[in-house]
Tab-separated table of C-alpha atoms in Angstrom:
chain	number	residue	atom	x	y	z
A	1	GLU	CA	82.668	82.719	64.747
A	2	ALA	CA	84.584	84.837	66.548
A	3	GLN	CA	85.204	83.084	69.685
A	4	VAL	CA	87.739	82.143	72.726
A	5	THR	CA	87.788	78.490	73.937
A	6	GLN	CA	88.502	77.419	77.049
A	7	ASN	CA	88.805	73.306	78.470
A	8	PRO	CA	87.757	72.180	80.056
A	9	ARG	CA	84.682	73.237	81.809
A	10	TYR	CA	84.645	72.082	84.658
A	11	LEU	CA	87.399	70.305	86.668
A	12	ILE	CA	87.631	68.606	90.139
A	13	THR	CA	91.010	67.123	91.219
A	14	VAL	CA	93.045	66.892	93.553
A	15	THR	CA	96.780	68.160	95.340
A	16	GLY	CA	99.275	68.310	94.032
A	17	LYS	CA	98.038	66.223	90.289
A	18	LYS	CA	99.271	68.636	87.767
A	19	LEU	CA	96.110	70.167	84.695
A	20	THR	CA	97.187	72.506	82.556
A	21	VAL	CA	93.280	74.348	81.730
A	22	THR	CA	94.217	75.019	77.652
A	23	CYS	CA	93.109	78.203	76.710
A	24	SER	CA	92.070	78.728	71.750
A	25	GLN	CA	91.630	82.097	70.301
A	26	ASN	CA	90.445	82.311	66.208
A	27	MET	CA	90.623	85.955	65.934
A	28	ASN	CA	94.324	86.270	65.275
A	29	HIS	CA	94.954	87.939	68.522
A	30	GLU	CA	98.726	89.496	69.918
A	31	TYR	CA	97.406	90.045	73.607
A	32	MET	CA	96.135	86.922	75.704
A	33	SER	CA	95.895	87.294	79.347
A	34	TRP	CA	94.224	84.782	81.941
A	35	TYR	CA	92.139	85.510	85.786
A	36	ARG	CA	90.279	84.343	87.746
A	37	GLN	CA	87.408	84.896	89.252
A	38	ASP	CA	86.635	84.905	93.413
A	39	PRO	CA	83.630	86.355	94.951
A	40	GLY	CA	84.128	89.938	96.424
A	41	LEU	CA	87.096	90.628	94.794
A	42	GLY	CA	86.749	91.037	91.035
A	43	LEU	CA	88.961	88.911	88.640
A	44	ARG	CA	92.510	89.391	88.684
A	45	GLN	CA	95.628	88.480	85.958
A	46	ILE	CA	97.375	85.899	86.281
A	47	TYR	CA	99.648	86.141	83.765
A	48	TYR	CA	99.216	87.670	80.193
A	49	SER	CA	100.940	87.079	76.766
A	50	MET	CA	101.958	90.079	74.292
A	51	ASN	CA	102.633	87.321	71.321
A	52	VAL	CA	104.294	83.945	71.168
A	53	GLU	CA	106.935	83.834	73.187
A	54	VAL	CA	106.644	86.601	75.159
A	55	THR	CA	104.222	85.644	78.406
A	56	ASP	CA	104.535	87.571	81.774
A	57	LYS	CA	103.387	88.569	85.854
A	58	GLY	CA	100.027	89.512	86.566
A	59	ASP	CA	98.828	90.083	89.683
A	60	VAL	CA	98.895	87.620	90.866
A	61	PRO	CA	101.031	84.216	89.649
A	62	GLU	CA	102.562	81.639	92.378
A	63	GLY	CA	101.426	78.526	91.411
A	64	TYR	CA	101.336	79.300	87.906
A	65	LYS	CA	102.768	78.742	84.621
A	66	VAL	CA	102.037	79.580	81.116
A	67	SER	CA	103.386	79.537	77.317
A	68	ARG	CA	102.603	80.978	74.106
A	69	LYS	CA	104.296	78.650	71.679
A	70	GLU	CA	102.143	79.784	69.246
A	71	LYS	CA	99.402	82.409	68.338
A	72	ARG	CA	96.161	81.573	68.447
A	73	ASN	CA	97.250	79.169	72.211
A	74	PHE	CA	98.010	80.196	75.567
A	75	PRO	CA	97.266	77.057	77.937
A	76	LEU	CA	97.833	77.846	82.453
A	77	ILE	CA	99.685	74.838	83.901
A	78	LEU	CA	98.548	74.272	87.515
A	79	GLU	CA	101.884	72.735	88.259
A	80	SER	CA	101.237	71.556	91.856
A	81	PRO	CA	97.581	72.378	92.856
A	82	SER	CA	96.671	73.735	95.379
A	83	PRO	CA	92.790	74.330	97.405
A	84	ASN	CA	93.835	78.382	97.260
A	85	GLN	CA	93.648	77.444	93.714
A	86	THR	CA	89.454	75.895	93.847
A	87	SER	CA	88.333	79.009	91.828
A	88	LEU	CA	86.710	79.886	88.664
A	89	TYR	CA	89.351	81.558	85.281
A	90	PHE	CA	88.646	83.089	82.708
A	91	CYS	CA	90.305	83.284	79.577
A	92	ALA	CA	90.825	86.910	76.874
A	93	SER	CA	91.997	87.979	74.144
A	94	SER	CA	92.270	91.914	72.478
A	95	LEU	CA	94.118	93.413	69.209
A	96	SER	CA	97.235	94.641	71.247
A	97	ARG	CA	95.943	98.222	70.950
A	98	ALA	CA	94.916	99.332	74.750
A	99	GLU	CA	91.647	100.598	73.696
A	100	GLN	CA	90.825	97.563	72.559
A	101	PRO	CA	87.992	95.351	74.510
A	102	GLN	CA	88.728	92.160	75.751
A	103	HIS	CA	86.918	89.000	73.764
A	104	PHE	CA	86.140	86.197	77.036
A	105	GLY	CA	86.311	82.756	77.048
A	106	ASP	CA	83.322	81.254	79.124
A	107	GLY	CA	85.500	80.293	81.434
A	108	THR	CA	86.303	77.002	83.859
A	109	ARG	CA	85.442	75.784	86.996
A	110	LEU	CA	88.694	74.853	88.915
A	111	SER	CA	88.012	72.664	92.396
A	112	ILE	CA	91.560	71.431	93.958
A	113	LEU	CA	90.597	69.233	97.204
B	1	ALA	CA	98.161	102.387	90.325
B	2	GLN	CA	94.719	101.195	88.337
B	3	SER	CA	91.976	100.562	90.389
B	4	VAL	CA	87.874	99.802	90.431
B	5	ALA	CA	85.002	101.277	92.632
B	6	GLN	CA	82.154	99.075	92.983
B	7	PRO	CA	80.483	100.370	96.111
B	8	GLU	CA	77.515	98.775	95.777
B	9	ASP	CA	76.555	94.623	96.007
B	10	GLN	CA	73.620	93.952	94.706
B	11	VAL	CA	71.289	96.592	93.006
B	12	ASN	CA	67.695	95.923	92.507
B	13	VAL	CA	65.532	98.291	90.565
B	14	ALA	CA	61.794	96.713	88.932
B	15	GLU	CA	61.181	95.819	85.578
B	16	GLY	CA	60.626	99.553	83.632
B	17	ASN	CA	62.463	101.423	85.334
B	18	PRO	CA	66.038	102.961	84.849
B	19	LEU	CA	68.459	101.530	85.756
B	20	THR	CA	72.046	102.669	87.149
B	21	VAL	CA	75.440	100.925	88.518
B	22	LYS	CA	78.222	102.659	90.010
B	23	CYS	CA	81.999	103.213	89.114
B	24	THR	CA	84.582	105.161	90.862
B	25	TYR	CA	87.765	104.533	89.650
B	26	SER	CA	91.911	105.789	90.623
B	27	VAL	CA	94.245	106.141	87.931
B	28	SER	CA	97.663	107.820	87.249
B	29	GLY	CA	96.583	109.216	84.302
B	30	ASN	CA	93.361	109.786	81.626
B	31	PRO	CA	91.843	106.736	81.613
B	32	TYR	CA	90.824	103.856	79.438
B	33	LEU	CA	87.054	102.910	81.307
B	34	PHE	CA	85.057	99.392	80.195
B	35	TRP	CA	82.142	97.664	81.104
B	36	TYR	CA	81.335	94.237	80.901
B	37	VAL	CA	78.449	92.234	81.678
B	38	GLN	CA	78.287	88.342	83.019
B	39	TYR	CA	75.937	85.608	82.650
B	40	PRO	CA	75.442	82.096	84.165
B	41	ASN	CA	77.809	80.345	83.267
B	42	ARG	CA	79.960	82.539	81.375
B	43	GLY	CA	82.977	84.996	80.191
B	44	LEU	CA	82.493	87.788	80.707
B	45	GLN	CA	80.626	90.407	77.483
B	46	PHE	CA	82.059	94.221	76.552
B	47	LEU	CA	79.248	96.129	76.875
B	48	LEU	CA	80.612	100.015	76.109
B	49	LYS	CA	83.788	101.589	76.294
B	50	TYR	CA	85.636	105.249	76.786
B	51	ILE	CA	88.898	105.836	75.643
B	52	THR	CA	88.496	110.312	74.097
B	53	GLY	CA	86.167	112.436	73.197
B	54	ASP	CA	82.461	112.668	74.712
B	55	ASN	CA	81.774	111.902	78.258
B	56	LEU	CA	78.273	109.888	77.273
B	57	VAL	CA	79.216	106.763	76.110
B	58	LYS	CA	76.477	104.363	73.626
B	59	GLY	CA	76.746	100.742	74.218
B	60	SER	CA	75.149	97.557	73.347
B	61	TYR	CA	71.327	96.590	74.494
B	62	GLY	CA	70.473	99.718	75.022
B	63	PHE	CA	73.051	100.585	77.939
B	64	GLU	CA	74.820	103.883	77.666
B	65	ALA	CA	77.295	105.385	79.775
B	66	GLU	CA	79.111	109.004	81.388
B	67	PHE	CA	82.102	109.882	81.682
B	68	ASN	CA	83.210	112.375	84.852
B	69	LYS	CA	86.625	113.586	85.191
B	70	SER	CA	86.001	115.591	88.403
B	71	GLN	CA	84.721	112.849	89.438
B	72	THR	CA	86.172	109.874	88.625
B	73	SER	CA	82.810	108.137	88.783
B	74	PHE	CA	81.721	106.017	84.658
B	75	HIS	CA	78.100	105.154	85.251
B	76	LEU	CA	76.582	102.826	84.010
B	77	LYS	CA	73.035	103.501	82.636
B	78	LYS	CA	69.649	102.401	81.048
B	79	PRO	CA	66.280	104.182	80.700
B	80	SER	CA	64.277	101.014	81.374
B	81	ALA	CA	65.104	97.599	82.457
B	82	LEU	CA	64.322	94.746	81.495
B	83	VAL	CA	64.056	91.380	83.255
B	84	SER	CA	66.904	89.586	80.438
B	85	ASP	CA	69.483	92.383	81.752
B	86	SER	CA	69.690	90.701	85.321
B	87	ALA	CA	73.492	89.440	85.473
B	88	LEU	CA	76.598	90.575	86.911
B	89	TYR	CA	77.910	93.367	85.863
B	90	PHE	CA	81.808	94.807	85.847
B	91	CYS	CA	83.594	97.677	85.580
B	92	ALA	CA	87.355	98.325	84.242
B	93	VAL	CA	89.872	100.265	83.572
B	94	ARG	CA	93.752	100.540	81.875
B	95	ASP	CA	96.061	102.745	82.195
B	96	PRO	CA	97.004	103.847	79.237
B	97	ASN	CA	100.845	104.404	80.166
B	98	THR	CA	101.664	101.236	81.960
B	99	GLY	CA	102.861	99.715	78.739
B	100	GLY	CA	102.628	96.532	77.094
B	101	ASN	CA	100.513	95.359	79.592
B	102	ASN	CA	96.533	95.405	78.459
B	103	ARG	CA	95.343	94.818	82.006
B	104	LEU	CA	92.497	95.648	83.253
B	105	ALA	CA	91.981	96.523	86.250
B	106	PHE	CA	88.400	94.966	87.690
B	107	GLY	CA	86.350	96.507	89.998
B	108	LYS	CA	84.348	93.205	92.199
B	109	GLY	CA	81.187	93.262	90.324
B	110	ASN	CA	77.624	94.328	91.167
B	111	GLN	CA	74.532	91.279	91.226
B	112	VAL	CA	71.379	93.102	89.169
B	113	VAL	CA	68.504	91.855	89.732
B	114	VAL	CA	65.159	93.426	88.003
B	115	ILE	CA	62.122	92.737	89.431
B	116	PRO	CA	59.273	91.632	87.119
């Protein structure tokens, strides 16, 4: 089954404790992206990757890092989480062509205390 | 810059009645337009898209959307709503002339409540 898998689905942690949210897709997609969803703001892009070792900032990259060492994986790293990063996070992937719809994971709800 | 407006926070409709969810967009070129639906505790699911061609596009679960270039709108419609259509709906736009980032600009979402 074609899917984007995120882990963990839920996490409560404390300020400053490094965490990683993993994302894996099994569709051989070149393009992957991270979004955060906040009430009243829709989804905002954090980082994206057009292929292995090719990453770039989205609209709200501050406080986040990513890496793309393999085509299937695109982890999101919070080196020193802060309460304003409490949010619902989605990983998405697609073929590289712009007209292709994106496939989303089920989301990771992060609470930073 | 590309942007999307979904003017209503919540859309209430009786089961069996027509459902419309409104979306207007702003891009510098010809837009690629998408609708996604989000059910509780799930990711966004693709419903339909407009890239080019016929202004009326049909998608999953009986949904359709009409592209109107003069009004810069892409409203989502369903002739007869079901209770199971209750969900959060997102409109998104992509400007095809902004390089390799397949970034979508999303609206804030519309909660649809279908009343039995």
